[in-house]
Short mmCIF file of C-alpha atoms in Angstrom, two decimals:
data_model
loop_
_atom_site.label_atom_id
_atom_site.label_comp_id
_atom_site.label_asym_id
_atom_site.label_seq_id
_atom_site.Cartn_x
_atom_site.Cartn_y
_atom_site.Cartn_z
CA ILE A 1126 37.06 120.25 68.46
CA LEU A 1127 38.05 123.56 66.67
CA GLU A 1128 39.68 124.80 69.86
CA LYS A 1129 41.59 121.58 70.46
CA SER A 1130 42.67 121.43 66.79
CA THR A 1131 43.83 125.10 66.81
CA LYS A 1132 45.87 124.62 69.98
CA MET A 1133 47.51 121.50 68.52
CA ILE A 1134 48.43 123.53 65.34
CA ILE A 1135 49.73 126.37 67.39
CA ASP A 1136 51.89 123.98 69.52
CA GLN A 1137 53.27 122.27 66.40
CA ALA A 1138 54.07 125.71 64.87
CA VAL A 1139 55.86 126.81 67.91
CA SER A 1140 57.83 123.49 68.10
CA LEU A 1141 58.84 123.78 64.36
CA LYS A 1142 59.88 127.42 64.86
CA THR A 1143 62.07 126.38 67.75
CA MET A 1144 63.68 123.56 65.58
CA VAL A 1145 64.26 125.95 62.68
CA ASN A 1146 65.85 128.63 64.97
CA GLU A 1147 68.10 125.99 66.58
CA PHE A 1148 69.05 124.55 63.11
CA GLN A 1149 69.89 128.09 61.83
CA GLN A 1150 72.02 128.55 64.96
CA TYR A 1151 73.78 125.26 64.38
CA ALA A 1152 74.35 125.94 60.67
CA ARG A 1153 75.40 129.60 61.04
CA LEU A 1154 77.29 129.65 64.25
CA PRO A 1155 79.22 132.95 64.36
CA LYS A 1156 83.02 132.63 64.18
CA ALA A 1157 84.57 132.23 67.57
CA ARG A 1158 86.38 135.24 69.04
CA PRO A 1159 88.34 133.70 71.94
CA ILE A 1160 89.51 135.97 74.70
CA LYS A 1161 91.49 135.33 77.81
CA MET A 1162 89.32 134.48 80.76
CA ASP A 1163 89.34 132.89 84.16
CA LEU A 1164 86.98 129.86 84.20
CA ASP A 1165 86.39 130.10 87.89
CA LYS A 1166 85.37 133.76 87.72
CA GLU A 1167 83.08 133.08 84.68
CA LEU A 1168 81.46 130.12 86.39
CA ARG A 1169 80.73 131.96 89.67
CA GLU A 1170 79.16 134.85 87.69
CA PHE A 1171 77.21 132.49 85.53
CA LEU A 1172 75.90 130.40 88.47
CA GLN A 1173 74.37 133.44 90.07
CA MET A 1174 71.57 133.09 87.48
CA TYR A 1175 70.96 129.64 88.98
CA SER A 1176 71.29 130.53 92.61
CA GLY A 1177 67.59 129.60 93.22
CA ASP A 1178 68.32 125.93 92.44
CA LYS A 1179 70.03 124.58 95.58
CA ARG A 1180 70.66 121.26 93.92
CA ILE A 1181 73.44 122.84 91.93
CA LYS A 1182 76.91 122.61 93.63
CA TYR A 1183 80.05 124.23 92.33
CA GLU A 1184 83.65 123.57 93.54
CA LYS A 1185 87.06 124.67 92.13
CA GLU A 1186 89.29 121.64 92.92
CA THR A 1187 92.63 123.54 92.57
CA PRO A 1188 94.14 126.66 94.10
CA ASP A 1189 95.74 127.51 90.68
CA THR A 1190 94.23 129.96 88.37
CA LEU A 1191 92.15 128.63 85.53
CA GLN A 1192 93.02 130.92 82.61
CA LEU A 1193 91.97 129.85 79.12
CA LYS A 1194 90.97 131.31 75.80
CA PHE A 1195 87.34 130.97 74.67
CA ASP A 1196 84.53 133.16 73.12
CA LYS A 1197 82.77 134.57 76.20
CA ASP A 1198 79.26 134.60 74.57
CA GLN A 1199 79.70 131.09 73.34
CA MET A 1200 80.96 129.96 76.77
CA LEU A 1201 77.70 131.19 78.24
CA GLN A 1202 75.72 129.33 75.64
CA VAL A 1203 77.65 126.11 76.32
CA LEU A 1204 77.13 126.46 80.14
CA HIS A 1205 73.35 127.18 79.75
CA ASN A 1206 72.89 124.25 77.49
CA LEU A 1207 74.88 121.74 79.63
CA LEU A 1208 73.26 122.93 82.89
CA GLN A 1209 69.72 122.88 81.38
CA ASN A 1210 70.41 119.28 80.21
CA ALA A 1211 71.53 118.31 83.72
CA GLN A 1212 68.41 119.99 85.22
CA ASP A 1213 66.12 118.26 82.84
CA ALA A 1214 67.85 114.95 83.74
CA ILE A 1215 67.16 115.30 87.41
CA ASN A 1216 63.79 116.80 86.76
CA ASN A 1217 62.01 117.81 89.88
CA GLN A 1218 63.73 115.29 92.14
CA SER A 1219 64.37 116.82 95.54
CA GLU A 1220 67.38 114.50 95.93
CA GLY A 1221 68.69 115.41 92.45
CA ILE A 1222 72.18 116.89 92.41
CA ILE A 1223 74.21 118.65 89.78
CA ARG A 1224 77.92 118.97 90.50
CA ILE A 1225 80.10 121.40 88.68
CA LYS A 1226 83.84 120.98 89.06
CA ALA A 1227 86.65 122.91 87.67
CA SER A 1228 90.18 121.42 87.97
CA ARG A 1229 93.59 121.42 86.38
CA THR A 1230 95.49 118.53 84.82
CA THR A 1231 98.60 117.87 82.75
CA HIS A 1232 98.36 115.68 79.67
CA LYS A 1233 101.44 114.98 77.48
CA GLU A 1234 103.30 117.85 79.22
CA LYS A 1235 100.46 120.21 78.35
CA GLU A 1236 98.57 122.08 81.06
CA GLN A 1237 94.80 121.70 80.72
CA ILE A 1238 91.59 122.63 82.51
CA ILE A 1239 88.75 120.20 83.05
CA LEU A 1240 85.16 121.47 83.48
CA SER A 1241 83.01 118.67 84.70
CA ILE A 1242 79.22 118.79 84.96
CA GLU A 1243 77.56 115.66 86.43
CA ASP A 1244 74.13 114.83 87.45
CA ASN A 1245 72.45 111.92 89.28
CA GLY A 1246 69.61 111.51 86.85
CA PRO A 1247 68.75 108.31 85.04
CA GLY A 1248 71.58 108.45 82.58
CA ILE A 1249 71.39 107.83 78.83
CA ARG A 1250 70.55 104.57 77.17
CA GLU A 1251 73.66 102.94 75.72
CA GLU A 1252 72.30 102.78 72.14
CA ILE A 1253 71.74 106.64 72.15
CA LEU A 1254 74.97 107.51 74.06
CA SER A 1255 77.26 107.21 71.03
CA LYS A 1256 74.88 109.52 69.04
CA VAL A 1257 74.24 112.39 71.55
CA PHE A 1258 76.35 114.81 69.47
CA ASP A 1259 74.64 113.93 66.18
CA PRO A 1260 71.86 116.36 65.07
CA TYR A 1261 68.34 115.41 65.86
CA THR A 1262 69.26 112.83 68.54
CA THR A 1263 67.19 113.47 71.59
CA THR A 1264 65.65 111.69 74.58
CA LYS A 1265 63.45 114.63 75.45
CA ALA A 1266 59.73 114.74 74.49
CA LYS A 1267 60.04 118.29 73.37
CA GLY A 1268 63.72 118.35 72.40
CA THR A 1269 64.99 119.13 68.88
CA GLY A 1270 68.21 117.21 69.20
CA LEU A 1271 70.36 120.26 68.20
CA GLY A 1272 71.54 121.42 71.66
CA LEU A 1273 74.53 119.08 72.09
CA PRO A 1274 75.68 119.23 68.49
CA ILE A 1275 75.71 123.03 68.84
CA VAL A 1276 77.71 122.67 72.11
CA ARG A 1277 80.16 120.40 70.41
CA LYS A 1278 80.58 122.68 67.42
CA ILE A 1279 81.20 125.72 69.74
CA ILE A 1280 83.75 123.80 71.73
CA GLN A 1281 85.53 122.63 68.64
CA GLU A 1282 85.64 126.15 67.17
CA ASN A 1283 87.29 127.26 70.38
CA ASN A 1284 89.93 124.48 70.23
CA ALA A 1285 88.62 122.60 73.22
CA GLY A 1286 87.20 119.10 73.58
CA ILE A 1287 84.09 117.56 75.06
CA THR A 1288 83.10 113.99 76.21
CA LEU A 1289 79.72 112.79 77.63
CA ASN A 1290 79.40 109.52 79.45
CA ASN A 1291 77.05 107.75 81.93
CA LYS A 1292 78.69 107.79 85.42
CA ASN A 1293 77.51 104.19 85.77
CA ARG A 1294 74.67 102.01 84.53
CA SER A 1295 71.77 103.96 85.89
CA ASN A 1296 72.96 106.94 87.95
CA GLY A 1297 73.66 110.01 86.02
CA VAL A 1298 75.71 111.57 83.24
CA VAL A 1299 79.09 113.31 83.43
CA VAL A 1300 80.05 115.90 80.72
CA GLN A 1301 83.67 117.01 80.64
CA VAL A 1302 85.03 119.93 78.68
CA LEU A 1303 88.82 120.03 78.24
CA PHE A 1304 90.59 123.40 77.59
CA ASP A 1305 94.22 124.32 77.19
CA ARG A 1306 95.39 126.26 80.20
CA ILE A 1307 97.04 129.53 79.86
CA VAL A 1308 99.93 129.84 82.43
#
């Protein structure tokens, strides 16, 4: 009983420490220092860390350059968080797929870049979907509910936008990050 109780206390302490660290990160996010970068180049370098996961597919859907301004360290944090969420969604499914797409669009005569990360996991229940960017909202057993709020805060600090929606009723999530394109 003592061993079991001690393990439970240690597990809870680790969980609380993780939540406190993530909350501190959320509350004290460093000021963004945007630099000019090529999204395609950054994605290709970043995805080398995930080369062992063959379920991840990346495609650049335009021959154009995808230049933007964003804090490089914060970009990596956003990418890690979004990709980890997609991996968690497809779990260990052998037929699970994560598609990452980078494309260009024009909206109100403004050139923009769309980064899309979609999975074919179970999707998010409708009652939670509208709250995914609120602190402490999570569907994960060991989640703190601070990952997506941190991502949204980083994206806003870098003058970009983010949306998260179900692809359809029960077949995955699509996250889109919209950046201003530098021509």
